[in-house]
Short mmCIF file of C-alpha atoms in Angstrom, two decimals:
data_model
loop_
_atom_site.label_atom_id
_atom_site.label_comp_id
_atom_site.label_asym_id
_atom_site.label_seq_id
_atom_site.Cartn_x
_atom_site.Cartn_y
_atom_site.Cartn_z
CA MET A 1040 127.30 73.84 99.40
CA TYR A 1041 123.54 73.42 99.82
CA SER A 1042 124.15 71.37 102.98
CA LYS A 1043 126.01 74.37 104.42
CA PHE A 1044 123.02 76.62 103.69
CA LYS A 1045 120.68 74.06 105.25
CA GLU A 1046 122.77 74.05 108.41
CA GLN A 1047 122.60 77.85 108.59
CA TYR A 1048 118.84 77.64 108.03
CA LYS A 1049 118.44 75.12 110.84
CA GLY A 1050 120.49 77.28 113.20
CA LYS A 1051 118.29 80.34 112.56
CA LEU A 1052 114.94 78.53 112.63
CA LYS A 1053 112.67 79.49 115.53
CA SER A 1054 109.04 79.09 116.51
CA LEU A 1055 106.67 82.02 116.05
CA GLU A 1056 106.68 82.58 119.81
CA GLU A 1057 110.49 82.61 119.95
CA ALA A 1058 110.69 85.04 117.03
CA ALA A 1059 108.11 87.33 118.63
CA LYS A 1060 110.27 87.48 121.78
CA LEU A 1061 112.95 89.28 119.74
CA ILE A 1062 110.73 92.36 119.88
CA GLN A 1063 111.55 94.69 122.76
CA SER A 1064 110.23 98.03 123.99
CA GLY A 1065 111.10 100.92 121.69
CA ASP A 1066 111.61 98.75 118.60
CA LYS A 1067 110.38 99.74 115.17
CA ILE A 1068 109.19 96.99 112.84
CA VAL A 1069 109.12 97.41 109.06
CA ALA A 1070 106.69 94.75 107.85
CA ASN A 1071 106.09 93.66 104.28
CA GLN A 1072 102.49 93.64 103.07
CA PHE A 1073 99.83 92.06 100.89
CA VAL A 1074 100.66 88.48 99.86
CA SER A 1075 104.09 88.79 101.50
CA GLU A 1076 102.69 90.00 104.83
CA PRO A 1077 104.31 88.02 107.68
CA ILE A 1078 100.95 87.24 109.26
CA GLY A 1079 102.12 84.60 111.72
CA ILE A 1080 104.87 86.77 113.20
CA LEU A 1081 102.68 89.87 113.44
CA ASN A 1082 99.93 87.89 115.17
CA ALA A 1083 102.46 86.45 117.64
CA ILE A 1084 103.83 89.93 118.32
CA GLY A 1085 100.27 91.15 118.78
CA LYS A 1086 99.64 88.51 121.47
CA ARG A 1087 102.73 89.67 123.37
CA ALA A 1088 101.54 93.28 123.11
CA GLU A 1089 98.10 92.29 124.39
CA ALA A 1090 99.79 90.71 127.42
CA GLY A 1091 101.68 93.96 128.02
CA GLU A 1092 105.13 92.41 127.56
CA PHE A 1093 106.60 95.50 125.89
CA ASP A 1094 105.75 99.16 125.19
CA ASP A 1095 106.17 101.74 122.45
CA VAL A 1096 106.67 99.40 119.47
CA GLU A 1097 105.72 100.75 116.04
CA VAL A 1098 104.85 98.69 112.95
CA LEU A 1099 105.63 100.53 109.71
CA GLY A 1100 104.32 99.44 106.33
CA LEU A 1101 101.65 99.74 103.67
CA GLY A 1102 99.05 98.74 106.22
CA PRO A 1103 98.34 95.27 107.62
CA THR A 1104 95.83 93.44 105.45
CA SER A 1105 95.31 90.16 107.29
CA SER A 1106 96.97 90.67 110.68
CA THR A 1107 94.78 93.34 112.24
CA ASP A 1108 93.44 91.95 115.53
CA TRP A 1109 96.09 93.87 117.47
CA ILE A 1110 94.94 97.24 116.10
CA THR A 1111 92.88 98.27 119.13
CA PRO A 1112 92.89 101.24 121.53
CA GLU A 1113 93.89 98.94 124.40
CA ILE A 1114 96.97 97.60 122.60
CA TYR A 1115 97.94 100.95 121.02
CA PRO A 1116 100.30 102.06 123.85
CA HIS A 1117 102.21 98.80 123.44
CA LEU A 1118 102.00 98.19 119.68
CA ARG A 1119 100.80 100.63 117.06
CA ALA A 1120 100.46 100.63 113.27
CA SER A 1121 101.89 103.58 111.31
CA SER A 1122 100.93 103.07 107.70
CA VAL A 1123 101.44 104.80 104.36
CA PHE A 1124 98.21 103.24 103.08
CA ILE A 1125 94.93 102.08 104.58
CA ASN A 1126 93.65 98.81 103.17
CA SER A 1127 91.55 97.32 105.95
CA ALA A 1128 88.49 98.41 107.91
CA LYS A 1129 90.29 97.88 111.24
CA LEU A 1130 93.16 100.16 110.26
CA ARG A 1131 90.78 102.77 108.81
CA GLU A 1132 88.84 102.87 112.08
CA GLY A 1133 92.07 103.03 114.07
CA VAL A 1134 93.35 106.03 112.11
CA SER A 1135 89.96 107.73 112.38
CA LYS A 1136 89.80 107.26 116.16
CA GLY A 1137 93.46 107.92 116.91
CA TYR A 1138 94.83 104.50 117.84
CA ALA A 1139 96.65 103.96 114.52
CA ASN A 1140 98.66 106.40 112.43
CA TYR A 1141 98.72 107.44 108.77
CA ILE A 1142 101.92 108.62 107.05
CA PRO A 1143 101.28 110.65 103.86
CA ASP A 1144 103.64 109.48 101.11
CA ASN A 1145 103.93 108.41 97.50
CA VAL A 1146 104.73 104.72 97.06
CA SER A 1147 108.01 105.69 95.40
CA GLY A 1148 109.12 107.25 98.68
CA ASN A 1149 107.98 104.54 101.10
CA ALA A 1150 111.43 103.01 101.61
CA ALA A 1151 112.98 106.44 102.21
CA SER A 1152 110.28 107.31 104.77
CA PHE A 1153 110.80 104.08 106.69
CA LYS A 1154 114.57 104.41 106.58
CA TYR A 1155 114.22 107.93 107.97
CA ARG A 1156 112.18 106.64 110.91
CA ILE A 1157 114.66 103.90 111.84
CA GLN A 1158 118.02 105.44 110.87
CA ASP A 1159 118.87 106.70 114.35
CA LEU A 1160 117.97 103.49 116.19
CA GLU A 1161 120.66 101.42 117.85
CA PRO A 1162 121.66 98.20 116.04
CA GLY A 1163 118.99 95.53 116.47
CA LYS A 1164 116.22 97.95 117.40
CA ALA A 1165 114.88 97.94 113.84
CA LYS A 1166 113.24 94.66 112.81
CA VAL A 1167 112.50 94.07 109.11
CA ILE A 1168 110.13 91.17 108.46
CA SER A 1169 108.59 89.55 105.40
CA ALA A 1170 107.01 86.35 104.18
CA SER A 1171 109.00 84.55 101.51
CA ALA A 1172 109.12 81.48 99.32
CA PRO A 1173 111.22 78.55 100.63
CA MET A 1174 115.01 78.88 100.42
CA ASP A 1175 116.41 77.69 97.07
CA LYS A 1176 119.46 75.49 96.51
CA ASN A 1177 121.72 78.56 96.40
CA GLY A 1178 120.58 79.78 99.80
CA TYR A 1179 118.27 82.54 98.57
CA PHE A 1180 114.84 83.52 99.84
CA CYS A 1181 112.42 85.14 97.41
CA THR A 1182 110.00 87.77 98.66
CA ALA A 1183 107.97 86.63 95.70
CA THR A 1184 104.80 88.64 95.21
CA ALA A 1185 105.79 91.82 97.06
CA PRO A 1186 109.37 93.06 97.32
CA LEU A 1187 107.92 96.57 97.83
CA TYR A 1188 110.25 98.52 100.20
CA PHE A 1189 111.53 95.46 102.09
CA HIS A 1190 114.92 95.03 100.41
CA ASP A 1191 115.79 98.74 100.41
CA VAL A 1192 115.19 98.97 104.16
CA ALA A 1193 116.80 95.59 104.95
CA LYS A 1194 120.13 96.82 103.54
CA MET A 1195 120.55 99.21 106.46
CA ASP A 1196 123.24 98.21 108.94
CA ASN A 1197 121.09 98.49 112.08
CA THR A 1198 118.36 96.04 111.04
CA THR A 1199 117.49 92.54 112.23
CA ILE A 1200 115.91 90.55 109.40
CA ILE A 1201 113.20 87.96 110.07
CA MET A 1202 111.77 85.74 107.32
CA GLU A 1203 108.46 83.91 107.56
CA VAL A 1204 108.93 81.10 105.04
CA ASN A 1205 105.66 80.03 103.46
CA GLU A 1206 105.65 76.94 101.26
CA ASN A 1207 102.68 78.36 99.33
CA GLN A 1208 104.56 81.46 98.14
CA PRO A 1209 105.49 81.39 94.44
CA TYR A 1210 109.10 81.77 93.31
CA VAL A 1211 109.22 84.91 91.17
CA PHE A 1212 112.19 86.45 89.40
CA GLY A 1213 113.45 90.02 89.77
CA ASP A 1214 115.10 92.21 92.38
CA ASN A 1215 113.54 90.34 95.30
CA PHE A 1216 116.09 87.90 96.72
CA MET A 1217 117.89 87.72 100.05
CA HIS A 1218 120.62 85.25 101.01
CA ILE A 1219 120.53 83.10 104.14
CA SER A 1220 123.72 84.84 105.32
CA GLN A 1221 121.77 88.12 105.54
CA VAL A 1222 118.85 86.69 107.52
CA ASP A 1223 118.89 86.65 111.33
CA CYS A 1224 115.79 84.62 112.14
CA ILE A 1225 113.49 82.21 110.27
CA VAL A 1226 110.00 80.94 111.06
CA GLU A 1227 107.88 78.61 108.93
CA SER A 1228 104.28 78.76 107.78
CA ASN A 1229 101.88 76.99 105.42
CA ARG A 1230 99.20 79.68 105.62
CA PRO A 1231 97.04 80.07 102.47
CA LEU A 1232 97.92 83.15 100.46
CA PHE A 1233 95.79 86.29 100.60
CA THR A 1234 93.54 86.49 97.52
CA ILE A 1235 90.93 88.86 96.15
CA PRO A 1236 87.91 87.77 94.11
CA PRO A 1237 88.44 87.94 90.34
CA VAL A 1238 86.61 90.75 88.55
CA THR A 1239 84.84 89.40 85.47
CA GLU A 1240 81.96 91.87 85.17
CA GLY A 1241 81.77 95.55 85.89
CA THR A 1242 79.03 98.04 86.56
CA PRO A 1243 77.50 99.83 83.56
CA GLU A 1244 79.50 102.93 84.51
CA GLU A 1245 82.78 101.00 84.71
CA ILE A 1246 82.15 99.37 81.34
CA ALA A 1247 81.30 102.74 79.76
CA ILE A 1248 84.52 104.29 81.10
CA ALA A 1249 86.56 101.31 79.92
CA ASP A 1250 85.03 101.59 76.43
CA LEU A 1251 86.06 105.25 76.24
CA LEU A 1252 89.61 104.39 77.26
CA LEU A 1253 89.91 101.60 74.69
CA ASP A 1254 89.80 104.11 71.84
CA MET A 1255 92.68 106.05 73.38
CA ILE A 1256 95.06 103.14 74.01
CA GLU A 1257 97.26 102.34 71.03
CA ASP A 1258 98.77 99.00 70.12
CA GLY A 1259 102.27 98.74 71.56
CA SER A 1260 101.43 100.72 74.70
CA THR A 1261 102.79 99.86 78.13
CA ILE A 1262 99.99 99.83 80.68
CA GLN A 1263 99.57 100.46 84.39
CA LEU A 1264 96.23 99.47 85.90
CA GLY A 1265 95.47 100.79 89.36
CA ILE A 1266 93.43 99.13 92.10
CA GLY A 1267 89.68 98.79 91.64
CA GLY A 1268 86.93 97.31 89.52
CA MET A 1269 87.19 99.53 86.44
CA PRO A 1270 90.89 98.91 85.71
CA ASN A 1271 90.26 95.16 85.91
CA VAL A 1272 87.27 95.45 83.59
CA LEU A 1273 89.41 97.42 81.15
CA GLY A 1274 92.10 94.75 81.36
CA ARG A 1275 89.72 92.17 79.97
CA LEU A 1276 88.47 94.54 77.25
CA LEU A 1277 92.03 95.08 76.00
CA ALA A 1278 91.94 91.59 74.49
CA ASN A 1279 91.69 93.03 70.95
CA LYS A 1280 94.84 95.13 71.28
CA HIS A 1281 98.30 94.02 70.12
CA ASP A 1282 101.79 93.94 71.59
CA LEU A 1283 101.01 95.55 74.93
CA GLY A 1284 103.57 95.79 77.72
CA ALA A 1285 103.22 96.23 81.47
CA HIS A 1286 105.07 98.42 83.96
CA THR A 1287 102.83 98.65 86.99
CA GLU A 1288 102.58 98.83 90.72
CA MET A 1289 100.01 96.08 91.24
CA LEU A 1290 100.05 92.89 89.19
CA GLY A 1291 96.58 91.32 89.08
CA ASP A 1292 94.36 88.90 87.23
CA ALA A 1293 93.90 91.16 84.19
CA TYR A 1294 97.59 90.87 83.32
CA LYS A 1295 97.47 87.07 83.48
CA TYR A 1296 94.44 87.08 81.19
CA LEU A 1297 96.11 89.29 78.58
CA TRP A 1298 99.41 87.39 78.76
CA GLU A 1299 97.69 84.06 78.12
CA LEU A 1300 95.97 85.58 75.07
CA GLY A 1301 99.34 86.73 73.71
CA VAL A 1302 98.23 90.37 73.85
CA LEU A 1303 100.61 91.25 76.70
CA ASN A 1304 104.00 90.27 75.33
CA GLY A 1305 106.18 93.35 75.86
CA ARG A 1306 107.64 93.23 72.34
CA LYS A 1307 107.34 96.99 71.90
CA LYS A 1308 108.48 97.95 75.42
CA THR A 1309 111.40 100.38 75.49
CA LEU A 1310 112.37 99.53 79.08
CA CYS A 1311 112.83 95.86 80.00
CA PRO A 1312 111.42 94.48 76.72
CA ASN A 1313 109.39 91.27 77.01
CA LYS A 1314 109.14 91.69 80.79
CA ILE A 1315 106.15 92.44 83.00
CA CYS A 1316 107.49 94.69 85.78
CA ALA A 1317 105.66 95.24 89.09
CA CYS A 1318 106.31 95.71 92.82
CA PHE A 1319 103.47 93.64 94.28
CA ALA A 1320 100.79 91.20 93.18
CA MET A 1321 97.26 90.88 94.43
CA GLY A 1322 94.75 88.58 92.77
CA SER A 1323 93.50 85.02 92.59
CA ALA A 1324 95.39 81.86 93.53
CA GLU A 1325 95.62 81.13 89.79
CA THR A 1326 97.51 84.37 89.24
CA TYR A 1327 100.10 83.44 91.89
CA LYS A 1328 100.55 80.04 90.24
CA TRP A 1329 101.03 81.78 86.88
CA MET A 1330 103.76 83.96 88.38
CA HIS A 1331 105.70 80.98 89.75
CA GLU A 1332 109.00 80.61 87.86
CA ASN A 1333 107.58 82.60 84.94
CA PRO A 1334 110.57 84.25 83.21
CA SER A 1335 108.39 86.99 81.71
CA ILE A 1336 107.64 88.46 85.16
CA GLU A 1337 110.00 90.57 87.27
CA MET A 1338 109.21 91.97 90.70
CA HIS A 1339 111.14 95.05 91.85
CA SER A 1340 111.30 97.48 94.74
CA THR A 1341 108.90 100.42 94.82
CA SER A 1342 111.84 102.82 94.61
CA TRP A 1343 112.36 101.51 91.06
CA THR A 1344 108.89 100.61 89.74
CA ASN A 1345 107.33 103.83 91.03
CA ASN A 1346 110.20 106.16 90.21
CA SER A 1347 108.64 108.57 87.71
CA TYR A 1348 111.87 108.82 85.72
CA VAL A 1349 111.98 105.04 85.39
CA ILE A 1350 108.29 104.89 84.46
CA GLY A 1351 108.84 107.56 81.79
CA GLN A 1352 111.44 105.41 80.01
CA ASN A 1353 108.54 103.30 78.74
CA ASN A 1354 107.20 104.80 75.52
CA LYS A 1355 103.40 105.11 75.30
CA LEU A 1356 103.01 104.57 79.04
CA ILE A 1357 99.30 104.45 79.85
CA ALA A 1358 98.47 105.08 83.53
CA ILE A 1359 94.89 104.32 84.58
CA ASN A 1360 93.78 105.16 88.11
CA GLN A 1361 90.57 105.92 89.98
CA ALA A 1362 89.49 108.91 92.04
CA VAL A 1363 86.88 109.75 94.65
CA GLU A 1364 86.21 113.31 93.50
CA VAL A 1365 87.49 115.95 91.06
CA ASP A 1366 86.75 119.67 91.33
CA LEU A 1367 86.19 122.13 88.50
CA THR A 1368 89.80 123.32 88.56
CA GLY A 1369 91.05 119.73 88.06
CA GLN A 1370 92.16 118.90 91.59
CA VAL A 1371 91.96 115.12 92.13
CA ALA A 1372 90.99 113.57 95.47
CA SER A 1373 91.60 109.83 95.63
CA GLU A 1374 92.37 109.02 99.26
CA SER A 1375 90.11 110.89 101.67
CA ILE A 1376 86.44 111.72 102.05
CA GLY A 1377 86.57 115.20 103.51
CA PRO A 1378 89.13 115.04 106.34
CA ARG A 1379 88.52 111.31 106.91
CA GLN A 1380 91.44 109.28 105.54
CA HIS A 1381 90.05 106.37 103.53
CA SER A 1382 93.07 104.86 101.72
CA GLY A 1383 96.34 106.58 100.80
CA THR A 1384 98.27 108.43 98.13
CA GLY A 1385 99.60 105.15 96.79
CA GLY A 1386 101.38 105.26 93.45
CA GLN A 1387 98.83 107.37 91.60
CA LEU A 1388 100.90 110.55 91.45
CA ASP A 1389 104.07 108.56 90.65
CA PHE A 1390 102.45 107.15 87.52
CA VAL A 1391 100.72 110.39 86.51
CA ARG A 1392 104.13 112.06 86.50
CA GLY A 1393 105.77 109.08 84.82
CA ALA A 1394 103.24 109.18 81.97
CA GLN A 1395 104.09 112.85 81.43
CA LEU A 1396 107.76 111.91 80.97
CA SER A 1397 106.89 109.07 78.58
CA SER A 1398 107.00 109.63 74.83
CA GLY A 1399 103.35 109.30 73.81
CA GLY A 1400 102.31 108.67 77.43
CA LYS A 1401 98.83 109.36 78.80
CA ALA A 1402 97.52 109.44 82.37
CA PHE A 1403 93.81 108.88 82.97
CA ILE A 1404 91.97 109.66 86.20
CA CYS A 1405 88.68 107.76 86.17
CA LEU A 1406 85.56 108.08 88.30
CA ARG A 1407 81.84 107.53 88.13
CA SER A 1408 79.90 110.77 87.63
CA THR A 1409 77.77 110.30 90.77
CA ALA A 1410 77.80 108.60 94.16
CA ASN A 1411 74.97 107.58 96.46
CA THR A 1412 75.41 108.93 99.98
CA LYS A 1413 73.30 109.25 103.12
CA LYS A 1414 72.30 112.67 101.83
CA GLY A 1415 71.24 111.24 98.48
CA ARG A 1416 72.91 111.16 95.10
CA VAL A 1417 75.78 113.63 94.62
CA SER A 1418 78.00 114.64 91.73
CA LYS A 1419 81.60 113.44 91.91
CA ILE A 1420 82.55 116.37 89.69
CA ALA A 1421 82.33 119.08 92.35
CA PRO A 1422 82.63 122.89 92.20
CA LEU A 1423 85.20 122.67 94.98
CA LEU A 1424 86.54 119.74 96.93
CA ASN A 1425 84.78 119.12 100.23
CA HIS A 1426 86.29 120.86 103.25
CA GLY A 1427 89.36 118.98 104.49
CA THR A 1428 89.67 116.73 101.42
CA THR A 1429 93.21 115.72 100.52
CA VAL A 1430 94.48 116.56 97.04
CA THR A 1431 96.16 113.43 95.70
CA VAL A 1432 97.01 114.76 92.23
CA PRO A 1433 97.48 118.55 91.95
CA ARG A 1434 95.56 120.17 89.12
CA HIS A 1435 98.72 121.13 87.24
CA GLU A 1436 99.68 117.43 86.97
CA VAL A 1437 96.36 116.20 85.55
CA ASN A 1438 96.07 115.14 81.92
CA TYR A 1439 92.77 113.30 81.32
CA VAL A 1440 89.70 112.89 83.55
CA VAL A 1441 87.16 110.26 82.47
CA THR A 1442 83.60 109.51 83.53
CA GLU A 1443 80.97 107.38 81.83
CA TYR A 1444 79.91 110.57 79.99
CA GLY A 1445 83.18 111.37 78.30
CA VAL A 1446 86.84 112.39 78.47
CA ALA A 1447 88.05 115.80 79.63
CA GLN A 1448 91.56 116.73 78.48
CA LEU A 1449 92.91 119.32 80.92
CA ARG A 1450 96.58 119.72 80.04
CA GLY A 1451 97.34 123.21 78.77
CA LYS A 1452 93.79 124.42 79.42
CA THR A 1453 92.80 127.64 81.16
CA MET A 1454 90.70 127.56 84.32
CA ARG A 1455 87.64 128.51 82.26
CA GLU A 1456 88.30 125.75 79.72
CA ARG A 1457 88.92 123.20 82.46
CA ALA A 1458 85.63 123.97 84.16
CA GLN A 1459 83.75 123.68 80.87
CA GLU A 1460 85.47 120.39 80.02
CA LEU A 1461 84.65 118.88 83.41
CA ILE A 1462 81.05 120.08 83.43
CA GLY A 1463 80.71 118.39 80.04
CA ILE A 1464 81.52 114.96 81.51
CA ALA A 1465 79.47 115.40 84.69
CA HIS A 1466 76.12 113.64 85.04
CA PRO A 1467 73.50 115.58 83.01
CA ASP A 1468 71.34 116.02 86.13
CA PHE A 1469 74.06 118.12 87.77
CA ARG A 1470 75.42 120.16 84.86
CA ALA A 1471 73.16 123.19 85.29
CA GLU A 1472 73.97 123.36 89.00
CA LEU A 1473 77.69 123.06 88.28
CA ARG A 1474 77.48 125.90 85.74
CA GLU A 1475 75.84 128.16 88.30
CA GLU A 1476 78.48 127.33 90.91
CA ALA A 1477 81.25 127.85 88.35
CA LYS A 1478 79.89 131.35 87.62
CA LYS A 1479 79.91 132.18 91.34
CA LEU A 1480 83.55 131.10 91.47
CA ASN A 1481 84.38 133.20 88.35
CA LEU A 1482 85.44 130.03 86.53
CA ILE A 1483 83.10 130.63 83.60
#
């Protein structure tokens, strides 16, 4: 039977240039991201766009991380990025200057948003592309470190599916497999995987925040660590806890560290016991090797991992995420600086809501008390959010806000109590000023 699959594979195998020629004017491309970003194909498509070989082609996704050379004002009329997250300087500049697009969305809804944008296209006009591990003996490709929204979108009848097979991709279990019979085109690659430097030390502020959180995380909790330095620092400090589980969006080095210590074993998990569940991985090469054929790890689509009702089935779900700014009413800004889009909504709100539905769950929004700007040092606990700032987590959804100066518990609190709680964890140099502003706003 394997010989039959190999023959199918051979018949669908094309060069990068041949695969890129499948793209025609008016197409929409849903591209996988992070470690499963089909870099070779996107770069080849970018070269065709630069030569003006097609027009009005849109690339949908979580934002290209490594394939970004084609994000320019000159190429924009031919090929444009429309992203639900911004994770590169090139894309951030493109969105700011109008030659790339941002789509506001929670990660849980990414697949639905992309399906909405391609549902009315004629068959073949929607291209769905991903990197994958090599085909196994049963004819299956594994999207390995990032199933994300790929499989949900690829199930649509009007899609053409292109796989960029990378021999360096790990083989990871879960809901992330696609059979050769479902794939229309294959290209091959041996490109090194995208990695991020391991975080072994944090800033004094990050360590102080992590220490505060440690006292509030019980043994047997299921944890979600968001992107950034502080969550990774906390991950290493959790070494003295027992029987932790993981249900998360991003799987990184901290989880590997805790698993190898025996701390992260999932014994007390109420959903998928003994399993680490995630929808994408981003870390060191050692973490990807650890994931390879590891039966304790399952990768799933974002529509499952980030579904708040699924998240809430984990008892003692601890969600830890970072913010840019919080105002005195409890509004959380995590994605924009004023009107300038810096990142995206991501899965923060998904997990805040999921923690609310979890028995014994807690959601922590973490931020340093101050930031250094061109105008000098400013408080990140603000009377009001800056003009044009996007609210990522509405104030009525917020549970805990944490700075290096303490923990503010906002759930069930009045506006007056919220303001007092938040002033209490602001930097001491700004508390008097915040009290005066709070009085002007009739908050205290």
